[in-house]
């Protein structure tokens, strides 16, 4: 087959259970950390840390549980484009809310 | 043209190559078929990202506007119950990932076991959510005609508010706690709807898996369902800190 070489690039990659177990432990540690941190008064850093930990956990799930690390470039690009689009929409909406009453606060 | 006619005609062609029965005829190879299905699943998940993204953005903006109300209202949630639910959901994501592995390595019994565990953990999550919802119903914290402001106007009369050391809110701010609970129910409710749909599909998959449907090399369905289940997990990974945790000290 003429596309044989292309297909060789992404022969079905089977992720080993060891990886899954490591990720599970990392996610559980992340959950414990985020709960523990929420009981410590860090002022403005509480939400920042909570969201940072959540983003880390989500990245682990996407890369390993959802196999994106081992996927085709098309899948990676799709996921990247989706996240980029989402962040664009959020920042444009927030830019509107921040600047609408500019100077009157 | 019905499918069986197509197959019959194609089968007579002398150059017709051997291929697995699940390879559709409009695909060149099983790789291409799997890639197309995975791509489509991700496109669907992106629409879901946009859908939940809207709710998250609304939460972010309203939290900024009615900060004191959101802080006081979030003190009504139970971190132990929310944490336990996070634990259940993360573990169910793990069992689902293991299910995909079992399907890929053609372990039928392992796959059935993983799907059943995922099913049970999912039900456990919904059970705990039910306990949380019934607390809200009992305290009249469900937005609507019977919404009660008592926990926020007179925090000392309320166990959770007292434990968090809440100060009484002025009436106009207290009324905005209803916005918090509207978003709470919209977000966790939509998440729960996704869980219920997922659990229903899991039930169907358990029967199919027992018949050996996913352990003969065709794992697309299990794999794509796995993507959906992990996505629902990710939504909760963000909901838990945003709704339960970040206002603990304000």
Coordinates of C-alpha atoms in Angstrom, one line a residue:
Chain A
X1 CA 0.0 0.0 0.0
X2 CA 1.4 3.4 -0.9
X3 CA 0.5 5.0 2.4
X4 CA 2.2 2.3 4.4
X5 CA 4.8 4.7 5.7
X6 CA 2.2 7.2 6.9
X7 CA 0.4 4.5 8.8
X8 CA 3.5 3.3 10.4
X9 CA 3.7 6.7 12.1
X10 CA 0.6 6.0 14.2
X11 CA 0.3 2.3 14.7
X12 CA -2.2 1.9 17.6
X13 CA -0.2 2.7 20.7
X14 CA -1.3 0.8 23.8
X15 CA -0.7 2.7 27.0
X16 CA 0.6 0.4 29.7
X17 CA -1.4 0.1 33.0
X18 CA 1.7 1.3 34.9
X19 CA 1.2 4.7 33.3
X20 CA -2.4 4.7 34.3
X21 CA -1.6 3.8 37.9
X22 CA 1.1 6.6 38.1
X23 CA -1.4 9.1 36.7
X24 CA -4.1 7.9 39.2
X25 CA -1.8 8.4 42.1
X26 CA -0.8 11.8 40.8
X27 CA -4.5 12.8 40.5
X28 CA -5.2 11.6 44.0
X29 CA -2.2 13.5 45.4
X30 CA -3.5 16.6 43.4
X31 CA -6.9 16.2 45.0
X32 CA -5.5 15.9 48.5
X33 CA -3.3 18.9 47.9
X34 CA -6.0 21.1 46.6
X35 CA -8.3 20.3 49.6
X36 CA -5.5 20.8 52.0
X37 CA -4.4 24.1 50.5
X38 CA -8.0 25.4 50.6
X39 CA -7.9 25.1 54.4
X40 CA -4.8 27.3 54.6
X41 CA -5.5 31.0 54.3
X42 CA -3.3 32.3 51.4
X43 CA -5.5 35.3 50.5
X44 CA -5.5 35.9 46.8
X45 CA -3.4 32.8 46.2
X46 CA -6.1 30.4 47.2
X47 CA -8.1 30.6 44.0
X48 CA -4.9 30.9 41.9
X49 CA -3.4 27.7 43.4
X50 CA -6.7 25.8 43.2
X51 CA -7.1 26.6 39.5
X52 CA -3.4 25.8 38.8
X53 CA -3.8 22.4 40.5
X54 CA -7.0 21.8 38.5
X55 CA -5.3 22.7 35.2
X56 CA -2.4 20.3 36.1
X57 CA -4.8 17.5 36.8
X58 CA -6.8 18.1 33.7
X59 CA -3.6 18.1 31.6
X60 CA -2.6 14.8 33.0
X61 CA -6.1 13.3 32.2
X62 CA -6.0 14.7 28.7
X63 CA -2.4 13.6 27.9
X64 CA -2.5 10.1 29.4
X65 CA -6.0 8.9 30.1
X66 CA -7.2 10.4 26.9
X67 CA -4.1 9.3 25.0
X68 CA -3.4 12.7 23.4
X69 CA 0.3 12.3 24.1
X70 CA 0.3 9.2 21.9
X71 CA -2.2 10.4 19.3
X72 CA -1.8 11.7 15.8
X73 CA -0.8 15.3 15.1
X74 CA -4.4 15.9 13.9
X75 CA -5.8 15.0 17.3
X76 CA -3.2 17.1 19.1
X77 CA -3.9 20.1 16.8
X78 CA -7.7 19.6 17.4
X79 CA -7.3 19.6 21.2
X80 CA -4.9 22.6 21.1
X81 CA -7.2 24.5 18.8
X82 CA -10.1 23.8 21.1
X83 CA -8.3 25.0 24.2
X84 CA -7.0 28.1 22.4
X85 CA -10.5 28.9 21.2
X86 CA -12.0 28.5 24.7
X87 CA -9.3 30.8 26.2
X88 CA -9.8 33.4 23.5
X89 CA -13.6 33.5 24.1
X90 CA -13.1 33.7 27.9
X91 CA -10.5 36.5 27.7
X92 CA -12.5 38.5 25.2
X93 CA -15.6 38.3 27.4
X94 CA -13.6 39.2 30.5
X95 CA -11.9 42.1 28.7
X96 CA -15.4 43.5 28.0
X97 CA -16.5 43.2 31.6
X98 CA -13.2 44.7 32.9
X99 CA -13.2 47.7 30.5
X100 CA -16.9 48.5 30.3
X101 CA -16.9 50.8 33.4
X102 CA -13.2 51.8 32.9
X103 CA -12.2 54.6 35.3
X104 CA -15.5 54.6 37.2
X105 CA -14.1 52.4 40.0
Chain B
X1 CA -28.5 0.1 -1.8
X2 CA -28.8 -2.1 1.3
X3 CA -25.5 -3.1 2.9
X4 CA -25.7 -6.8 2.2
X5 CA -26.0 -6.2 -1.6
X6 CA -22.9 -4.0 -1.5
X7 CA -21.0 -6.7 0.3
X8 CA -22.1 -9.4 -2.1
X9 CA -21.1 -7.4 -5.1
X10 CA -17.7 -6.4 -3.7
X11 CA -17.0 -9.9 -2.6
X12 CA -17.1 -11.1 -6.3
X13 CA -14.3 -8.7 -7.3
X14 CA -11.2 -10.7 -7.7
X15 CA -8.9 -8.0 -6.3
X16 CA -10.9 -7.5 -3.1
X17 CA -8.4 -7.7 -0.3
X18 CA -9.1 -9.3 3.1
X19 CA -10.1 -7.0 5.8
X20 CA -11.7 -7.2 9.3
X21 CA -15.5 -7.3 9.2
X22 CA -15.8 -4.0 11.1
X23 CA -13.9 -1.9 8.5
X24 CA -16.4 0.2 6.7
X25 CA -16.1 0.3 2.9
X26 CA -15.6 4.1 2.7
X27 CA -12.4 3.8 4.7
X28 CA -9.1 2.7 3.3
X29 CA -7.8 1.0 6.4
X30 CA -8.7 0.4 10.0
X31 CA -6.2 3.0 11.1
X32 CA -7.9 5.6 8.9
X33 CA -11.3 4.5 10.3
X34 CA -10.1 4.8 13.9
X35 CA -8.5 8.2 13.3
X36 CA -11.7 9.5 11.8
X37 CA -13.8 8.3 14.7
X38 CA -11.3 9.7 17.2
X39 CA -11.2 13.1 15.4
X40 CA -15.0 13.2 15.4
X41 CA -15.2 12.4 19.1
X42 CA -12.8 15.2 19.9
X43 CA -14.8 17.7 17.8
X44 CA -17.9 16.7 19.8
X45 CA -15.9 17.2 23.1
X46 CA -14.9 20.6 21.9
X47 CA -18.6 21.6 21.6
X48 CA -19.0 20.4 25.2
X49 CA -16.0 22.5 26.2
X50 CA -17.7 25.6 24.8
X51 CA -21.0 24.6 26.5
X52 CA -19.5 24.2 30.0
X53 CA -17.1 27.1 29.2
X54 CA -20.1 29.4 29.0
X55 CA -21.3 28.3 32.5
X56 CA -17.8 28.7 33.9
X57 CA -17.5 32.2 32.5
X58 CA -20.9 33.2 33.9
X59 CA -19.7 31.8 37.3
X60 CA -16.5 33.8 37.1
X61 CA -18.3 37.1 36.3
X62 CA -21.1 36.8 38.8
X63 CA -18.6 35.8 41.5
X64 CA -16.8 39.0 40.8
X65 CA -20.0 41.1 41.0
X66 CA -21.6 39.5 44.0
X67 CA -18.5 38.4 45.8
X68 CA -19.8 38.4 49.4
X69 CA -22.9 36.5 48.4
X70 CA -20.8 33.9 46.5
X71 CA -18.5 33.4 49.4
X72 CA -21.3 33.0 52.0
X73 CA -23.2 30.7 49.7
X74 CA -20.2 28.5 48.9
X75 CA -19.8 27.9 52.7
X76 CA -23.0 25.9 52.5
X77 CA -21.3 23.1 50.5
X78 CA -19.6 20.2 52.2
X79 CA -15.9 19.8 51.3
X80 CA -15.8 16.2 52.6
X81 CA -18.7 15.2 50.3
X82 CA -17.3 17.1 47.4
X83 CA -13.8 15.6 48.0
X84 CA -15.2 12.1 48.3
X85 CA -17.0 12.6 45.0
X86 CA -13.8 13.8 43.3
X87 CA -12.1 10.6 44.6
X88 CA -14.9 8.4 43.2
X89 CA -14.8 10.2 39.8
X90 CA -11.0 10.1 39.4
X91 CA -11.0 6.4 40.3
X92 CA -13.8 5.7 37.8
X93 CA -11.7 7.5 35.2
X94 CA -8.8 5.1 36.1
X95 CA -11.0 2.0 35.8
X96 CA -12.3 3.3 32.5
X97 CA -8.8 3.8 31.2
X98 CA -8.0 0.3 32.3
X99 CA -11.1 -0.9 30.5
X100 CA -9.7 0.6 27.3
X101 CA -6.5 -1.2 27.9
X102 CA -8.3 -4.5 28.4
X103 CA -10.2 -4.0 25.2
X104 CA -7.0 -3.2 23.3
X105 CA -5.3 -6.3 24.7
X106 CA -8.4 -8.4 24.2
X107 CA -9.1 -9.3 27.8
X108 CA -12.8 -9.8 27.9
X109 CA -13.3 -10.6 31.6
X110 CA -11.0 -7.7 32.5
X111 CA -13.0 -5.3 30.3
X112 CA -16.3 -6.4 31.8
X113 CA -14.9 -6.0 35.3
X114 CA -13.6 -2.5 34.6
X115 CA -16.9 -1.4 33.0
X116 CA -18.8 -2.7 36.0
X117 CA -16.5 -0.9 38.4
X118 CA -16.8 2.3 36.4
X119 CA -20.6 1.9 36.4
X120 CA -20.6 1.4 40.2
X121 CA -18.3 4.4 40.9
X122 CA -20.5 6.6 38.7
X123 CA -23.6 5.6 40.6
X124 CA -21.8 6.3 43.8
X125 CA -21.0 9.8 42.6
X126 CA -24.7 10.4 41.8
X127 CA -25.7 9.0 45.2
X128 CA -23.5 11.4 47.0
X129 CA -24.7 14.2 44.8
X130 CA -28.3 13.2 45.8
X131 CA -27.4 13.6 49.5
X132 CA -25.9 17.1 48.7
X133 CA -29.0 18.1 46.7
X134 CA -31.4 16.9 49.4
X135 CA -29.6 19.1 52.0
X136 CA -30.1 22.1 49.7
X137 CA -33.7 21.2 49.3
X138 CA -34.2 20.8 53.1
X139 CA -32.6 24.2 53.7
X140 CA -34.6 25.9 50.9
X141 CA -31.5 26.7 49.0
X142 CA -33.0 25.8 45.7
X143 CA -33.6 28.9 43.6
X144 CA -37.3 29.7 43.2
X145 CA -40.3 30.7 45.1
X146 CA -39.3 28.9 48.3
X147 CA -35.8 30.2 48.4
X148 CA -34.8 31.1 52.0
X149 CA -32.3 33.8 52.9
X150 CA -32.2 32.8 56.6
X151 CA -28.7 31.2 56.4
X152 CA -27.3 34.5 55.1
X153 CA -29.2 37.1 57.0
X154 CA -28.8 35.3 60.3
X155 CA -25.7 33.1 60.0
X156 CA -25.8 32.1 63.6
X157 CA -29.0 30.2 63.1
X158 CA -27.3 28.0 60.5
X159 CA -24.8 25.2 61.3
X160 CA -22.6 25.6 58.2
X161 CA -22.6 29.4 58.1
X162 CA -21.8 29.5 61.8
X163 CA -18.9 27.0 61.4
X164 CA -17.5 29.2 58.7
X165 CA -17.8 32.3 60.9
X166 CA -20.1 34.2 58.4
X167 CA -21.2 37.7 59.1
X168 CA -24.8 38.6 58.3
X169 CA -25.1 40.0 54.8
X170 CA -27.2 43.0 53.9
X171 CA -30.5 42.1 52.3
X172 CA -29.6 43.1 48.7
X173 CA -26.4 41.1 48.8
X174 CA -28.0 38.1 50.6
X175 CA -30.5 37.9 47.8
X176 CA -27.7 37.3 45.3
X177 CA -26.8 34.0 47.0
X178 CA -29.7 32.8 44.8
X179 CA -27.5 33.5 41.8
X180 CA -24.8 31.3 43.3
X181 CA -27.2 28.4 43.8
X182 CA -28.6 28.9 40.3
X183 CA -25.2 28.4 38.9
X184 CA -24.4 25.6 41.3
X185 CA -27.4 23.7 40.2
X186 CA -27.0 24.5 36.5
X187 CA -23.3 23.4 36.5
X188 CA -23.5 20.4 38.8
X189 CA -26.9 19.5 37.3
X190 CA -25.6 19.5 33.7
X191 CA -22.6 17.6 34.9
X192 CA -24.9 15.0 36.5
X193 CA -26.9 14.7 33.3
X194 CA -23.7 13.8 31.5
X195 CA -23.0 11.3 34.2
X196 CA -26.4 9.7 33.9
X197 CA -26.0 9.5 30.1
X198 CA -22.6 8.0 30.6
X199 CA -23.9 5.4 33.1
X200 CA -26.7 4.4 30.7
X201 CA -24.2 3.8 27.9
X202 CA -22.0 1.9 30.4
X203 CA -24.9 -0.4 31.1
X204 CA -25.3 -1.1 27.4
X205 CA -21.6 -1.6 27.0
X206 CA -21.4 -4.2 29.8
X207 CA -23.9 -6.4 28.0
X208 CA -22.1 -5.9 24.7
X209 CA -18.7 -6.6 26.3
X210 CA -19.9 -9.8 27.8
X211 CA -20.8 -10.9 24.3
X212 CA -17.3 -10.2 23.3
X213 CA -18.1 -7.2 21.1
X214 CA -15.1 -5.0 22.0
X215 CA -12.4 -7.7 22.4
X216 CA -12.1 -8.8 18.8
X217 CA -9.9 -5.9 17.7
X218 CA -12.5 -3.2 17.2
X219 CA -12.1 -1.0 20.2
X220 CA -13.4 2.4 18.8
X221 CA -16.6 2.4 20.8
X222 CA -14.9 1.7 24.1
X223 CA -12.1 4.2 23.3
X224 CA -14.5 7.0 22.4
X225 CA -16.7 6.4 25.4
X226 CA -13.5 6.5 27.5
X227 CA -12.9 10.0 26.0
X228 CA -16.4 11.1 27.0
X229 CA -16.0 9.7 30.5
X230 CA -12.7 11.4 31.1
X231 CA -14.1 14.6 29.8
X232 CA -16.9 14.5 32.3
X233 CA -14.2 13.8 35.0
X234 CA -12.2 16.9 33.8
X235 CA -15.4 19.1 34.2
X236 CA -15.7 17.9 37.8
X237 CA -11.9 18.6 38.4
X238 CA -12.7 22.2 37.7
X239 CA -16.1 22.4 39.3
X240 CA -14.9 21.0 42.7
X241 CA -12.3 23.8 43.5
X242 CA -14.4 26.6 41.9
X243 CA -17.7 25.8 43.7
X244 CA -16.4 24.2 47.0
X245 CA -12.9 25.3 47.8
X246 CA -11.8 28.8 46.6
X247 CA -13.9 30.9 49.0
X248 CA -13.1 29.0 52.2
X249 CA -11.2 31.9 53.8
X250 CA -12.8 35.0 52.4

